[in-house]
């Protein structure tokens, strides 16, 4: 998922200076998961804007309704057409993807010219949880994990080296750039040692093929997911057992306490 | 020069001579007067001098321009340091071709510190290549007359490529494996990061085992307490010994400038003469003296090895 955090109020209010009517829209995808787009987050931000003298219309997309999906965000924008038409700006509680999908929709489909501002800063594709997450992949388009024992050299290594470690590894094998992070290349070494692949470690990996990532990348799906597919994916035996197990699982209090400490 | 040898440093290394190299640091300035003077002061004392490329990610005069100008004006052979932090493979290739065109004969290929460590932390870090792929690219250019994409190079450059090693690395096995990887792709000489402790260097040589590539061991006689402290704080992966640092600190109390200089020299000689004596018994092929802005110490130190 795409981790994100809310921007400082100062910056948000800076974008909205001189603008009175604001539509605050919260994404029901990753942003909801990270509390930066769920109903409560929308309510909180709206309250802050109101106390700063703004008139706010709230659009809370429920879980599973992502702002980056044109069909879904379009539906919610259309439902609130009058407010969107009359607003001085939209404030999107989503990653930059959601912001841009909404911008395109208001431009191209609604025929409006509106400022759509980001309320969040997207941090990246992260894995982990429930408390701690780590950026693990930057969707480079040419996955190298098969050459580096499953640890992304481009993302986990602070310099994105294909052939590390660099000379700056700190004591305790922490990264040159940040003593809180592990050196990815020490980890790659240790995994390859366990896997009996040290010869491969000692061979040069070619420079990454950045040519595989010509931005913006376009992507086409021959058969988009239908509503029925979605229902089927959500409501089956596996979903029921999966969610039940998660509910019954012991809360990871330890990690939470560690975090607090 | 013998066939396939383009620099005095490589010539002496191949003859088995114990080689001394120095270090020159261009600064954030519109000239390279200081390193030019330092180069002049070290003529005859060292075989060649490295010209640093944005060390610790502080942005200074281009090492290519500086190395060319210093070599031209002083006759000191310059080892052009080139890091991957600030350039993609195209810019690196252009600079390597530029170096060949300007008559530079040796490149030290480095990954380079992350830009976040330096004085321009919001710069976009590049690292399109790493030290190994840069060494590979340079060897391909020189030996095959081709770039990484396989494009032909007309009249390929004639120069040598070296690499770095960090004997004090936290994870010695991973570091040594990386050094072996550089050797595999054809690195021609190695200059190590600064070392203060013999036992650390011993462990490094033991882990590495015998190799065909000459290794020059890095030392850093600091010209002042401030310089030593900066090194301790800012240079990734290096800890300056506390005793040495404390002795250097004491020199700050001396008011008289000349007397202070004498004391700084004394502290440095006391520490590094022992270290150089020890180096004689190691498999090192030379010593890289990173005495930046401190050429007067090079002569007295070198005497130890004669
Ligand atoms: S190499 Fe890294 S960034 Fe690229 S796809 Fe694989 S995990 Fe993602
Ligand atoms: S310390 Fe390790 S993770 Fe950090 S930049 Fe160097 S090689 Fe990469």
XYZ file of C-alpha atoms and ligand atoms in Angstrom:
583
model
C 0.000 0.000 0.000
C 0.970 3.614 -0.356
C 1.817 5.099 3.026
C 0.982 8.728 3.523
C 0.869 11.389 6.156
C -1.021 14.617 6.371
C 0.776 17.798 5.428
C 1.312 20.496 8.077
C -1.792 22.719 8.472
C 0.299 25.743 7.659
C 1.045 24.435 4.175
C -2.568 23.373 3.600
C -3.893 26.773 4.683
C -1.293 28.385 2.442
C -2.838 26.722 -0.625
C -6.309 27.772 0.484
C -5.513 31.408 1.168
C -8.238 33.674 -0.209
C -10.475 30.675 -0.928
C -13.682 30.239 1.031
C -15.659 27.190 -0.139
C -13.663 24.005 0.108
C -14.531 20.430 -0.792
C -12.550 17.995 1.371
C -12.496 14.527 -0.139
C -11.070 11.482 1.644
C -9.926 8.394 -0.222
C -11.271 5.006 0.868
C -8.121 3.139 -0.144
C -4.636 3.380 1.353
C -5.407 6.804 2.853
C -8.181 5.285 4.938
C -5.847 2.543 6.097
C -3.255 5.098 7.238
C -5.844 7.385 8.905
C -5.231 10.153 6.415
C -8.432 9.813 4.390
C -10.975 7.954 6.522
C -14.165 9.575 7.747
C -12.636 10.691 11.030
C -9.650 12.263 9.288
C -11.985 14.115 6.908
C -14.082 15.330 9.857
C -10.994 16.483 11.775
C -9.511 18.345 8.851
C -12.887 19.894 8.005
C -13.236 21.129 11.595
C -9.795 22.742 11.433
C -10.651 24.437 8.160
C -13.975 25.650 9.544
C -12.268 27.159 12.530
C -10.011 28.940 10.042
C -13.124 30.477 8.501
C -13.741 28.103 5.584
C -17.077 26.663 4.469
C -16.476 22.946 3.982
C -18.249 20.194 2.062
C -17.101 16.730 3.085
C -16.867 13.742 0.768
C -15.840 10.588 2.599
C -15.296 7.663 0.308
C -15.892 4.397 2.216
C -13.281 1.647 2.489
C -12.727 0.004 -0.890
C -13.653 3.162 -2.802
C -10.327 4.566 -3.895
C -9.765 8.082 -5.146
C -7.274 6.769 -7.718
C -10.051 4.798 -9.416
C -11.717 7.213 -11.856
C -14.972 5.323 -11.864
C -15.259 5.488 -8.095
C -14.065 9.005 -7.394
C -16.063 10.175 -10.419
C -19.193 8.717 -8.885
C -18.679 10.658 -5.642
C -17.789 13.861 -7.451
C -20.901 13.602 -9.604
C -23.057 13.013 -6.552
C -21.728 16.288 -5.151
C -21.651 18.134 -8.461
C -23.261 21.321 -7.118
C -20.789 21.687 -4.256
C -17.861 20.885 -6.503
C -19.047 23.406 -9.050
C -19.404 26.114 -6.418
C -16.233 25.419 -4.486
C -13.098 27.529 -4.700
C -10.868 24.476 -4.302
C -10.854 20.769 -3.596
C -8.573 19.324 -0.954
C -7.755 15.676 -1.503
C -6.884 13.424 1.390
C -5.159 10.813 -0.750
C -1.826 10.131 -2.374
C -0.816 12.182 -5.407
C -2.419 9.570 -7.622
C -5.861 10.330 -6.196
C -5.251 14.079 -6.494
C -4.439 13.770 -10.181
C -7.272 11.395 -11.021
C -9.695 13.872 -9.443
C -8.057 16.795 -11.268
C -8.460 15.012 -14.593
C -12.031 14.050 -13.828
C -13.109 17.565 -12.844
C -11.355 18.923 -15.956
C -12.291 16.399 -18.579
C -15.540 14.832 -17.413
C -17.132 17.610 -15.367
C -15.849 20.427 -17.549
C -14.755 22.449 -14.519
C -11.471 24.222 -13.890
C -10.721 23.688 -10.215
C -7.665 23.747 -8.048
C -7.252 20.319 -6.485
C -4.743 20.481 -3.634
C -2.996 17.621 -1.874
C -3.635 17.329 1.863
C -1.213 14.418 2.169
C 2.397 13.563 1.404
C 2.751 10.085 -0.074
C 5.688 8.164 1.378
C 5.777 5.175 -0.922
C 4.965 1.524 -1.327
C 5.404 0.063 2.109
C 5.185 -3.344 3.663
C 4.929 -4.460 7.260
C 2.452 -3.473 9.944
C 0.403 -3.330 11.995
C 2.454 -0.502 13.522
C 5.734 -0.279 11.682
C 6.071 -0.069 7.927
C 9.007 0.116 5.587
C 9.264 1.281 2.010
C 10.130 -1.835 0.062
C 9.583 -1.238 -3.641
C 9.554 1.724 -5.991
C 7.848 -0.107 -8.859
C 10.895 0.310 -11.050
C 9.536 -1.867 -13.842
C 12.472 -4.275 -13.910
C 12.521 -6.255 -10.688
C 15.991 -7.147 -9.430
C 14.911 -9.169 -6.390
C 15.973 -12.422 -8.044
C 19.590 -11.231 -7.989
C 19.694 -9.874 -4.453
C 18.205 -12.568 -2.260
C 14.833 -10.884 -2.203
C 15.919 -7.526 -0.794
C 15.403 -4.555 -3.094
C 18.785 -2.963 -3.832
C 17.132 0.149 -5.231
C 14.857 0.820 -2.289
C 16.308 -0.842 0.788
C 19.794 0.553 0.093
C 19.942 4.269 0.768
C 21.968 4.819 -2.387
C 20.136 2.267 -4.498
C 23.374 0.430 -5.299
C 23.302 -2.709 -7.424
C 26.698 -3.732 -6.008
C 27.109 -2.872 -2.349
C 27.875 -2.420 0.433
C 29.298 1.072 0.142
C 32.216 2.133 2.315
C 30.005 3.973 4.773
C 28.331 1.137 6.689
C 28.135 2.170 10.345
C 28.831 0.121 13.446
C 26.011 -2.362 14.039
C 25.672 -2.575 10.252
C 23.493 0.504 10.023
C 23.240 2.636 6.906
C 25.604 5.528 6.217
C 22.653 7.851 5.712
C 20.583 6.976 8.746
C 21.675 5.152 11.870
C 18.117 3.931 12.418
C 18.119 1.894 9.210
C 19.886 -1.382 8.520
C 22.417 -1.576 5.700
C 20.564 -3.433 2.968
C 23.763 -4.816 1.489
C 24.892 -6.385 4.732
C 21.478 -8.053 4.858
C 21.814 -9.162 1.245
C 25.244 -10.606 2.074
C 23.903 -12.473 5.084
C 20.941 -13.904 3.178
C 23.096 -14.943 0.225
C 25.547 -16.569 2.624
C 22.709 -18.602 4.153
C 21.430 -19.506 0.693
C 24.910 -20.592 -0.395
C 25.063 -17.868 -3.038
C 28.233 -15.995 -2.065
C 29.727 -16.565 -5.512
C 26.806 -14.650 -6.957
C 27.285 -11.940 -4.348
C 30.867 -11.533 -5.528
C 29.851 -11.268 -9.172
C 28.880 -7.926 -10.593
C 25.207 -7.247 -11.150
C 24.772 -5.074 -14.236
C 23.659 -1.513 -13.814
C 19.891 -1.299 -13.456
C 17.940 -0.842 -16.692
C 16.264 2.481 -16.058
C 15.149 2.407 -19.675
C 12.384 0.096 -18.500
C 10.872 3.004 -16.593
C 9.946 5.763 -18.998
C 7.697 8.046 -17.078
C 4.790 8.352 -17.103
C 4.292 4.655 -17.655
C 0.981 3.651 -19.195
C -0.764 0.437 -18.450
C -3.704 -1.274 -20.063
C -5.993 -3.975 -18.769
C -7.785 -6.069 -21.325
C -10.489 -7.127 -18.931
C -11.183 -4.716 -16.102
C -12.600 -6.088 -12.867
C -16.389 -6.013 -12.904
C -18.607 -5.256 -9.954
C -19.490 -8.959 -9.814
C -15.791 -9.929 -9.726
C -15.290 -7.528 -6.865
C -18.208 -8.871 -4.899
C -16.983 -12.386 -5.551
C -13.483 -11.495 -4.363
C -14.821 -9.904 -1.208
C -17.563 -12.300 -0.209
C -16.270 -15.829 -0.191
C -15.250 -18.416 2.332
C -11.599 -17.304 2.340
C -12.535 -13.738 3.186
C -14.679 -14.866 6.069
C -12.023 -17.173 7.528
C -9.249 -14.637 6.860
C -10.990 -11.760 8.607
C -12.139 -14.000 11.443
C -8.555 -15.159 12.067
C -7.355 -11.548 12.052
C -10.060 -10.595 14.538
C -9.235 -13.476 16.868
C -5.490 -13.016 16.602
C -3.722 -11.685 19.682
C -3.141 -7.949 19.477
C 0.540 -7.205 18.879
C 0.816 -5.174 22.081
C 4.551 -5.672 22.354
C 5.314 -3.814 19.193
C 2.941 -1.071 20.244
C 4.704 -0.656 23.567
C 8.088 -0.635 21.875
C 6.810 2.088 19.619
C 5.668 4.169 22.572
C 9.004 3.725 24.343
C 56.117 4.196 -20.462
C 55.917 0.415 -20.916
C 53.086 -1.002 -23.040
C 49.671 -0.700 -21.429
C 50.964 1.566 -18.677
C 49.889 5.161 -18.867
C 50.807 6.679 -15.528
C 53.894 7.052 -13.380
C 51.974 5.687 -10.399
C 51.062 2.471 -12.238
C 54.607 2.196 -13.547
C 56.119 2.372 -10.074
C 53.492 0.009 -8.639
C 54.179 -2.500 -11.395
C 57.917 -2.259 -10.648
C 57.183 -3.106 -7.021
C 58.269 0.275 -5.693
C 56.607 1.408 -2.475
C 54.433 4.249 -3.733
C 53.299 7.352 -1.897
C 50.310 9.331 -3.038
C 48.926 12.546 -1.620
C 45.570 14.234 -1.662
C 44.421 17.617 -2.936
C 41.045 19.094 -2.215
C 39.482 21.721 -4.468
C 37.219 24.010 -2.479
C 34.049 26.026 -2.860
C 35.860 28.781 -4.672
C 36.428 30.232 -8.089
C 40.002 28.982 -8.230
C 42.255 26.089 -7.264
C 45.177 28.185 -6.032
C 45.472 26.349 -2.722
C 45.667 22.808 -4.093
C 48.063 24.073 -6.764
C 50.375 25.389 -4.042
C 50.007 22.140 -2.073
C 50.837 20.136 -5.209
C 53.960 22.219 -5.743
C 54.988 21.569 -2.132
C 54.622 17.817 -2.622
C 56.501 17.514 -5.924
C 59.222 14.925 -5.472
C 57.680 13.664 -2.247
C 54.732 11.747 -3.685
C 54.299 10.009 -7.035
C 50.791 11.289 -7.619
C 47.998 13.134 -5.902
C 44.308 12.340 -5.740
C 42.052 15.242 -6.527
C 38.868 14.832 -4.540
C 35.385 14.916 -6.033
C 32.895 16.628 -3.714
C 34.240 14.870 -0.591
C 31.622 14.080 2.060
C 29.140 15.474 -0.474
C 30.227 19.071 -0.018
C 30.020 20.634 -3.476
C 33.350 22.066 -4.649
C 35.236 22.862 -7.876
C 34.853 19.988 -10.363
C 37.572 17.422 -9.765
C 38.025 17.060 -13.528
C 38.753 20.748 -14.019
C 40.909 20.863 -10.884
C 42.919 17.735 -11.719
C 43.608 19.013 -15.222
C 44.671 22.453 -14.084
C 46.825 21.205 -11.212
C 48.574 18.637 -13.417
C 49.133 21.218 -16.148
C 50.505 23.918 -13.878
C 52.574 21.869 -11.476
C 53.481 18.686 -13.322
C 52.104 16.659 -10.420
C 50.411 13.504 -11.713
C 46.778 13.705 -10.689
C 44.473 10.826 -9.827
C 41.048 12.049 -10.801
C 38.423 11.005 -8.276
C 35.024 10.362 -9.790
C 31.912 9.551 -7.809
C 28.557 8.158 -8.813
C 26.539 10.289 -6.394
C 26.167 13.216 -8.760
C 26.229 11.822 -12.281
C 24.379 9.255 -14.322
C 26.229 6.814 -16.595
C 26.154 9.239 -19.510
C 27.725 12.070 -17.541
C 30.275 9.627 -16.087
C 31.179 8.438 -19.577
C 31.517 12.011 -20.823
C 33.776 12.877 -17.891
C 35.942 9.791 -18.414
C 36.344 10.690 -22.094
C 37.050 14.251 -21.000
C 39.717 13.038 -18.585
C 41.424 11.054 -21.341
C 41.281 14.058 -23.647
C 42.846 16.287 -20.996
C 45.724 13.901 -20.417
C 44.671 12.511 -17.046
C 45.919 8.980 -16.666
C 44.235 7.598 -13.614
C 40.738 7.594 -12.175
C 39.631 6.543 -8.727
C 36.083 5.245 -9.173
C 33.877 5.803 -6.148
C 30.226 5.375 -5.236
C 30.558 8.528 -3.148
C 28.857 9.653 0.031
C 25.134 10.201 -0.060
C 24.228 13.823 -0.785
C 22.241 13.952 2.466
C 25.564 13.967 4.365
C 26.878 17.147 2.800
C 26.132 20.817 2.347
C 23.465 20.417 -0.349
C 21.188 17.833 1.257
C 18.170 18.502 -0.978
C 20.026 17.524 -4.158
C 18.712 14.476 -5.995
C 21.154 11.620 -5.391
C 21.988 9.842 -8.646
C 23.838 6.518 -8.126
C 22.898 5.305 -11.590
C 26.109 3.249 -11.407
C 27.980 2.074 -8.344
C 31.732 1.817 -7.862
C 31.843 -1.688 -9.380
C 29.806 -0.887 -12.478
C 31.798 2.341 -12.934
C 35.073 0.394 -12.818
C 33.579 -2.079 -15.282
C 32.492 0.755 -17.585
C 35.927 2.390 -17.563
C 37.676 -0.908 -18.284
C 35.259 -1.560 -21.113
C 35.953 1.898 -22.537
C 39.719 1.518 -22.306
C 40.072 -2.160 -23.236
C 37.266 -2.668 -25.751
C 36.614 0.865 -26.924
C 32.935 0.502 -26.044
C 30.524 2.104 -23.640
C 28.076 0.215 -21.417
C 25.417 0.165 -24.117
C 27.958 -1.300 -26.547
C 28.432 1.860 -28.630
C 31.871 2.198 -30.232
C 34.315 4.790 -28.924
C 36.708 6.246 -31.441
C 40.271 6.515 -30.118
C 39.452 5.124 -26.626
C 40.979 6.871 -23.613
C 44.198 5.509 -22.142
C 43.915 5.552 -18.410
C 43.889 3.361 -15.322
C 41.073 2.785 -12.921
C 41.351 2.267 -9.202
C 38.849 1.569 -6.485
C 38.425 2.071 -2.775
C 38.251 -0.364 0.117
C 37.175 0.190 3.703
C 39.257 -2.124 5.919
C 37.510 -0.736 9.005
C 34.068 -1.641 7.674
C 31.560 -2.812 10.261
C 30.897 -5.957 8.245
C 34.331 -7.008 7.068
C 33.201 -10.115 5.145
C 30.705 -8.182 3.034
C 33.290 -5.457 2.432
C 35.970 -7.934 1.377
C 33.501 -9.706 -0.909
C 32.838 -6.349 -2.548
C 36.556 -5.664 -2.962
C 36.960 -9.073 -4.599
C 34.091 -8.182 -6.905
C 35.935 -5.012 -7.936
C 39.058 -7.070 -8.574
C 37.004 -9.469 -10.687
C 35.829 -6.648 -12.951
C 39.378 -5.398 -13.424
C 40.236 -2.730 -10.890
C 43.955 -1.942 -11.302
C 44.854 -0.561 -7.876
C 43.117 -0.013 -4.572
C 43.381 2.900 -2.188
C 41.930 2.211 1.218
C 39.855 4.430 3.426
C 41.857 5.933 6.270
C 43.136 3.421 8.815
C 44.436 4.152 12.309
C 44.596 0.694 13.860
C 47.082 -2.025 12.772
C 44.886 -4.863 14.026
C 42.044 -3.709 11.791
C 44.288 -3.646 8.738
C 45.731 -7.061 9.630
C 42.244 -8.535 9.765
C 41.411 -6.987 6.418
C 44.490 -8.396 4.674
C 43.863 -11.782 6.247
C 40.244 -11.892 5.121
C 41.208 -10.721 1.633
C 44.043 -13.188 1.153
C 46.683 -12.729 -1.526
C 45.562 -10.611 -4.477
C 47.311 -9.379 -7.627
C 46.120 -5.818 -7.274
C 48.365 -3.311 -5.443
C 46.816 -1.838 -2.310
C 47.740 1.609 -1.016
C 46.800 2.130 2.612
C 45.165 5.434 3.530
C 46.358 7.545 6.453
C 45.183 10.959 7.529
C 47.663 13.221 9.296
C 45.373 16.146 10.174
C 46.686 19.690 9.834
C 44.729 20.826 12.908
C 42.444 19.611 15.652
C 39.479 21.005 13.699
C 40.397 18.959 10.632
C 40.756 15.782 12.711
C 37.448 16.411 14.444
C 35.670 17.079 11.146
C 37.040 13.792 9.849
C 35.836 11.980 12.942
C 32.353 13.451 12.656
C 31.713 13.592 8.943
C 33.642 10.823 7.251
C 31.391 7.822 6.969
C 32.856 4.649 8.427
C 35.938 6.191 10.093
C 36.610 6.720 13.808
C 39.658 8.771 14.751
C 41.409 7.294 17.839
C 40.419 9.239 20.984
C 44.030 9.531 22.231
C 45.234 11.077 19.005
C 42.226 13.381 18.980
C 42.909 14.432 22.594
C 46.565 15.196 21.823
C 45.510 17.228 18.812
C 43.001 19.089 20.961
C 45.739 20.104 23.383
C 47.595 21.871 20.564
C 44.758 24.375 20.432
C 45.878 25.806 23.764
C 49.199 26.965 22.300
C 48.855 30.649 21.454
C 51.983 31.088 19.363
C 51.141 30.028 15.814
C 54.585 28.649 14.925
C 54.875 26.698 18.189
C 51.393 25.309 17.649
C 52.350 24.108 14.175
C 55.423 22.417 15.626
C 53.304 20.651 18.223
C 50.755 19.530 15.621
C 53.629 18.076 13.584
C 55.032 16.370 16.661
C 51.688 14.741 17.524
C 51.254 13.556 13.946
C 54.782 12.222 13.632
C 54.513 10.439 16.958
C 51.363 8.647 15.854
C 52.055 8.024 12.186
C 55.744 7.077 12.314
C 54.799 4.032 14.368
C 52.010 3.272 11.940
C 54.301 3.536 8.914
C 56.885 1.299 10.583
C 54.106 -1.230 10.965
C 53.015 -0.806 7.324
C 56.419 -2.052 6.184
C 55.481 -5.505 7.375
C 52.103 -5.622 5.625
C 51.254 -6.625 2.038
C 50.560 -2.951 1.240
C 52.072 -1.629 -2.004
C 52.055 1.949 -0.912
C 50.598 4.590 1.301
C 47.977 7.133 0.390
C 48.580 10.169 2.584
C 45.421 12.223 2.772
C 47.252 15.120 4.349
C 44.931 17.690 2.822
C 46.303 21.208 3.169
C 49.254 19.818 5.114
C 52.023 19.075 2.621
C 54.849 19.879 5.081
C 54.222 16.629 6.964
C 54.707 14.412 3.927
C 58.517 14.692 3.766
C 59.244 13.826 7.398
C 56.750 10.935 7.310
C 58.150 9.485 4.130
C 61.644 9.338 5.611
C 60.487 6.451 7.790
C 60.050 4.245 4.758
C 63.476 4.918 3.285
S 13.822 -4.049 -8.024
Fe 12.970 -3.095 -6.221
S 11.877 -1.321 -6.996
Fe 12.184 -2.658 -8.725
S 10.312 -3.861 -8.800
Fe 11.828 -5.058 -7.634
S 11.412 -4.514 -5.497
Fe 10.388 -2.967 -6.760
S 25.282 1.725 4.166
Fe 24.405 -0.014 3.063
S 22.259 0.539 2.712
Fe 23.317 2.411 3.284
S 23.929 3.335 1.342
Fe 25.658 2.070 1.994
S 25.332 0.077 1.044
Fe 23.400 1.184 0.902
